[in-house]
Coordinates of C-alpha atoms in Angstrom, one line a residue:
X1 CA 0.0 0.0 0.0
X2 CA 1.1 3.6 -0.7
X3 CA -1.3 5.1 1.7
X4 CA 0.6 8.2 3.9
X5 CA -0.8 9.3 6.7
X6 CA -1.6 13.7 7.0
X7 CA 1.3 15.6 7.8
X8 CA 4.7 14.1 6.2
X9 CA 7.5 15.0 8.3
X10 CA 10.2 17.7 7.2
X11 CA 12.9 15.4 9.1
X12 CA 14.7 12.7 7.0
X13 CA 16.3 11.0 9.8
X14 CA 13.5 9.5 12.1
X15 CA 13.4 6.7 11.4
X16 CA 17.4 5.9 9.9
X17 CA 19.4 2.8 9.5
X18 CA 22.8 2.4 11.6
X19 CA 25.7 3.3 9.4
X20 CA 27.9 0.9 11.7
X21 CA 28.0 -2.0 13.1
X22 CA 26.0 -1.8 16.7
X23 CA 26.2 -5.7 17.8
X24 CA 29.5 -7.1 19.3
X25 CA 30.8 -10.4 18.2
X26 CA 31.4 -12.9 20.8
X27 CA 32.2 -16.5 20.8
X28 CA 31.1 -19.2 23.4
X29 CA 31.4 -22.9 23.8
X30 CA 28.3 -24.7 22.9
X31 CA 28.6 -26.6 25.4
X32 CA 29.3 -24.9 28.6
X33 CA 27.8 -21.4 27.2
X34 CA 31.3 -20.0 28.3
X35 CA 32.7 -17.2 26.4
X36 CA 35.8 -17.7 24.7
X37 CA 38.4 -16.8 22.2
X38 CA 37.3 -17.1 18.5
X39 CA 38.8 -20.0 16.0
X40 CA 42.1 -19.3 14.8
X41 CA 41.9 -17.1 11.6
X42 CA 38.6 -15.6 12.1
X43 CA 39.5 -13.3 15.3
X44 CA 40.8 -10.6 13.2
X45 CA 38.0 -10.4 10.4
X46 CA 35.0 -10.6 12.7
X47 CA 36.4 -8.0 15.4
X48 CA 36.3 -5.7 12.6
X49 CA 33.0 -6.2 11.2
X50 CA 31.0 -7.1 14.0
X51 CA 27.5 -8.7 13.6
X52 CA 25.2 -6.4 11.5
X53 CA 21.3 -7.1 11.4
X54 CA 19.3 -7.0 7.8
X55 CA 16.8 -4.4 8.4
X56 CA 17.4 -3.0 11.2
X57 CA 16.6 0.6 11.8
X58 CA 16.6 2.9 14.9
X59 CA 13.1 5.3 15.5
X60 CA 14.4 8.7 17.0
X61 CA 11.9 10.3 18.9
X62 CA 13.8 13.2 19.5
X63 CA 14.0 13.9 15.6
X64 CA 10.3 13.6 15.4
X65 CA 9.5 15.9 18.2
X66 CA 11.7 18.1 17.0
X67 CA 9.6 17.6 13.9
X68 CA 6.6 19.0 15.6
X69 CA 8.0 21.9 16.9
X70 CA 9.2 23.0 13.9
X71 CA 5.7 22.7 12.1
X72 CA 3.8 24.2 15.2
X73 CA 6.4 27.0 15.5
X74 CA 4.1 29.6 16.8
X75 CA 3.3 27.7 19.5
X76 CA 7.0 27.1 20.5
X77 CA 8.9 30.3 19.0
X78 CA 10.7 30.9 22.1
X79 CA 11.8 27.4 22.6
X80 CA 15.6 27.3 21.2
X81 CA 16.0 23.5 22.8
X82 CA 14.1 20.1 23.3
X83 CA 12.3 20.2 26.2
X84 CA 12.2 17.0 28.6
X85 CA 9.7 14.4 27.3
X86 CA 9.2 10.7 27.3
X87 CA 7.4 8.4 25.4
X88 CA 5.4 5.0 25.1
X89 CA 5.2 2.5 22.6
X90 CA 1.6 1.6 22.6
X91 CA 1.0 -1.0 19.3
X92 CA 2.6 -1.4 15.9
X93 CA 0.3 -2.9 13.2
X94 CA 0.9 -6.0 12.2
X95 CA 2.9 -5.5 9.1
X96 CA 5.1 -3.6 11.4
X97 CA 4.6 -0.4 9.4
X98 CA 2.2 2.1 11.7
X99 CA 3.7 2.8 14.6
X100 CA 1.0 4.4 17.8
X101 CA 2.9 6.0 20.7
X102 CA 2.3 8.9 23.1
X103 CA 4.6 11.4 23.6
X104 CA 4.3 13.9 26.4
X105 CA 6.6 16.9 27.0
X106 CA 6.7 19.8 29.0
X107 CA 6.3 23.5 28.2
X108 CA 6.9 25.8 31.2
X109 CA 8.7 28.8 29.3
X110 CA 8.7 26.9 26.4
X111 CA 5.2 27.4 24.7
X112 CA 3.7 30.3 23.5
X113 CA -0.3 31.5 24.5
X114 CA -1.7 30.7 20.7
X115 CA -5.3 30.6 22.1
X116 CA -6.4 34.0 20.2
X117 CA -8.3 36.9 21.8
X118 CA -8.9 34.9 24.9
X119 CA -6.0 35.0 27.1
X120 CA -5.4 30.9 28.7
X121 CA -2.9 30.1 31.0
X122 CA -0.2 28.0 29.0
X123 CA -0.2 23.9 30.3
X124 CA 2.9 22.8 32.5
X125 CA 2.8 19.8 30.0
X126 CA 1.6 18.6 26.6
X127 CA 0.5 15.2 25.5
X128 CA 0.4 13.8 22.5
X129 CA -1.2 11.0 20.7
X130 CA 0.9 10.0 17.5
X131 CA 0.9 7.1 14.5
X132 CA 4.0 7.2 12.8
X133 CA 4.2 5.6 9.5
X134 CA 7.7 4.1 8.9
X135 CA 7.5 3.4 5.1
X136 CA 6.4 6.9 4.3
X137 CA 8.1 8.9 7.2
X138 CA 3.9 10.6 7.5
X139 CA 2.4 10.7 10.8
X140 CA -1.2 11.7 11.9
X141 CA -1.9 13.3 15.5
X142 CA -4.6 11.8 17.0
X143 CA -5.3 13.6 20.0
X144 CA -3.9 16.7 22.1
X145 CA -4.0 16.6 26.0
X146 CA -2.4 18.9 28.5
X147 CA -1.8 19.3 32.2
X148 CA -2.3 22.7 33.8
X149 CA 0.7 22.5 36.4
X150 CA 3.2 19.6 36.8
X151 CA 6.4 18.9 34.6
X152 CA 8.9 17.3 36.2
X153 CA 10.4 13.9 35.4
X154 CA 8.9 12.0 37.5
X155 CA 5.4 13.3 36.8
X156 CA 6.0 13.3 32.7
X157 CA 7.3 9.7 33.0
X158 CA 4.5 8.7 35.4
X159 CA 1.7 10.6 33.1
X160 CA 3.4 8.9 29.9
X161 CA 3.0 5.3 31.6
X162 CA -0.9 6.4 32.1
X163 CA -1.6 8.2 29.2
X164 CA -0.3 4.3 27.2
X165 CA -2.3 2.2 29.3
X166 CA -5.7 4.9 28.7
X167 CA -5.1 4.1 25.0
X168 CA -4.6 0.8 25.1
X169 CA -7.3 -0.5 27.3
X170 CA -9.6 1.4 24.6
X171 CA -8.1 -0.1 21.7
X172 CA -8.7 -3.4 23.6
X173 CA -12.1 -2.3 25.0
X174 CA -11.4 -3.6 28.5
X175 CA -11.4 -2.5 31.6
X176 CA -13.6 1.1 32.3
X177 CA -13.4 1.3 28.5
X178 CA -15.6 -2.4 28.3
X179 CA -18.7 -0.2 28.5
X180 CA -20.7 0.8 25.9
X181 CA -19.9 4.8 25.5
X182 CA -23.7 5.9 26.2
X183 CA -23.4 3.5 29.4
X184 CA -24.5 6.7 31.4
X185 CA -24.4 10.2 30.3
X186 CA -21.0 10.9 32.3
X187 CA -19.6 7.7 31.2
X188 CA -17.1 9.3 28.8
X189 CA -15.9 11.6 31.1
X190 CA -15.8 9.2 34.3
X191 CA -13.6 7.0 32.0
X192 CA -10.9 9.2 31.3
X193 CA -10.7 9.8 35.5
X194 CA -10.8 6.4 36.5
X195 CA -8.0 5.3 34.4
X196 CA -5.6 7.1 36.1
X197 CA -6.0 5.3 39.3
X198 CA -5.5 1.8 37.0
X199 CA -2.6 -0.4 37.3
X200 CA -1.5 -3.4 35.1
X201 CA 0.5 -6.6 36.4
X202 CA 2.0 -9.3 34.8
X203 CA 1.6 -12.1 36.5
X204 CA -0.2 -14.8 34.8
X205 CA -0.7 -17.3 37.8
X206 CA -3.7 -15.2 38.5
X207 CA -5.8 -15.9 35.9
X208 CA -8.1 -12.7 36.2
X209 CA -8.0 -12.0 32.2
X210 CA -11.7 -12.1 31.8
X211 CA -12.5 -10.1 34.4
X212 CA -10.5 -7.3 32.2
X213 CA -13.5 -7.6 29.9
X214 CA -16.3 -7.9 32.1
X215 CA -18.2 -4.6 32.3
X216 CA -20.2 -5.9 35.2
X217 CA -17.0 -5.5 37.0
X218 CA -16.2 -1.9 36.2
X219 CA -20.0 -0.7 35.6
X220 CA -19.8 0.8 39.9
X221 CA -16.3 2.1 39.0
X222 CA -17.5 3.9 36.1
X223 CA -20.8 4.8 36.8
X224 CA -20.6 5.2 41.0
X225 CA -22.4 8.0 42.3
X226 CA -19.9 11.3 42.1
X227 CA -20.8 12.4 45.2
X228 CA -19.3 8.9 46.5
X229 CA -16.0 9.4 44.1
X230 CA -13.2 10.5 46.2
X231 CA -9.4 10.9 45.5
X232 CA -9.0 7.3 47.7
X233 CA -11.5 5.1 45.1
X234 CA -10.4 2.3 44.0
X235 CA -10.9 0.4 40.6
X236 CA -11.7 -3.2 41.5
X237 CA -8.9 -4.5 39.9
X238 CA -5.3 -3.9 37.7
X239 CA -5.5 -4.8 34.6
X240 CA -3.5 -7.9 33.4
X241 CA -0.5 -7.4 30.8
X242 CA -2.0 -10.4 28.8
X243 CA -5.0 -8.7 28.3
X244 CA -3.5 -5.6 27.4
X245 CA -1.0 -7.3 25.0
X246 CA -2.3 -11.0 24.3
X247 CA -0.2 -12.6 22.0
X248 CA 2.6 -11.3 23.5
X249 CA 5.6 -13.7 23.1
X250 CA 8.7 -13.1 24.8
X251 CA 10.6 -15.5 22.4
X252 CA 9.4 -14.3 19.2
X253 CA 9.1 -10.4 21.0
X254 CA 5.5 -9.7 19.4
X255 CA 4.9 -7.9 22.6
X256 CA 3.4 -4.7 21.0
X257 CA 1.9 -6.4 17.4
X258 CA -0.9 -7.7 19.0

């Protein structure tokens, strides 16, 4: 397919191919696993070229979010650096082609009020919701959120971890997002609360996955009476990594593809 996504980027080298080889060579005995000196005649040759991978590319972030400061440049003309940011993988497409992530960043001194007329106080921290095409170095934004004070790197790292697992839980329509959208007319809303008190685990001995997709389980969490919601509420469960990612394979590392 030559589909591209909206806006192709201005930056050649996000997504770029190693000009050297990354990947030491070393030799081991197959029997004992040890590591040892190469055969004679073959220490010199494979010192020097190393062990190179077919394909292999590297995904800078920090080219594409430099990307998007240059294109939005009103919004960050006084920014004359990267500011602090991190980022979460959140699925790949099964071709491997169309990357989703979420990138958050933070602005104090570094954005610009672009909000017209009205005068807004400018967000501690920006979010952003991102599918990257690798083929056709395009990428769409899918959706803008902000924080109005923190952005320190504990708080961006920690708001990157949520923001991921909000997406994700969508896209797999579990967990508060199991319900239908016109559960209740605050549902929408409630959802995007609750999900930053969720957790996931990883442990598969407890064999909880369908309760991930249950809405019977979640319907009090979403829907509770907001009187009753307080800051110390908590969701009935965390949600399980194999529900979040179900085919993931830690031999074959299709963690993200599915």
């Amino acid at each position: 397919s030559t589909t591209s996504l909206a806006i192709t980027a201005a930056r050649s080298d996000i997504i770029c191919k190693p000009d050297y080889a990354v990947w030491d060579c070393v030799w081991s005995d197959r029997f004992t696993g040890c590591i040892c000196p190469p055969p004679d005649g073959d220490k010199e040759s494979k010192e020097e070229e190393g062990i190179q991978v077919k394909y292999e590319a590297y995904f800078s972030i920090e080219a594409l979010l430099s990307d998007i400061m240059a294109r939005r440049e009103k919004m960050f003309a006084s920014c004359s650096s990267l500011p602090d940011y991190f980022y979460n993988l959140i699925s790949v497409s099964e071709d491997g082609r169309l990357i989703t992530l979420v990138l958050v960043f933070a602005t104090i001194g570094k954005a610009n009020d672009v909000s017209g007329l009205k005068k807004k106080r400018t967000p501690a921290a920006i979010g952003l919701f991102l599918r990257y095409d690798i083929f056709s170095n395009t990428y769409d934004e899918l959706a803008w959120v902000q924080h109005p004070t923190l952005s320190d790197g504990k708080f961006l790292r920690n708001w990157s971890n949520t923001l991921a697992l909000n997406w994700r839980m969508r896209e797999k329509q579990i967990g508060v997002f199991s319900l239908p959208r016109d559960a209740s007319k605050g549902a929408p809303a409630l959802q995007n609360q609750a999900s930053k008190a969720i957790r996931f685990h990883d442990d598969d001995s407890r064999g909880d996955e369908l309760d991930d997709f249950d809405p019977l389980i979640w319907v009090s969490y979403v829907e509770g009476d907001h009187q009753e919601r307080s800051s110390l509420h908590v969701p009935p469960k965390d949600i399980a990594m194999s529900s979040l990612y179900p085919f993931c394979d830690v031999v074959t590392n299709k963690a993200v593809i599915s």
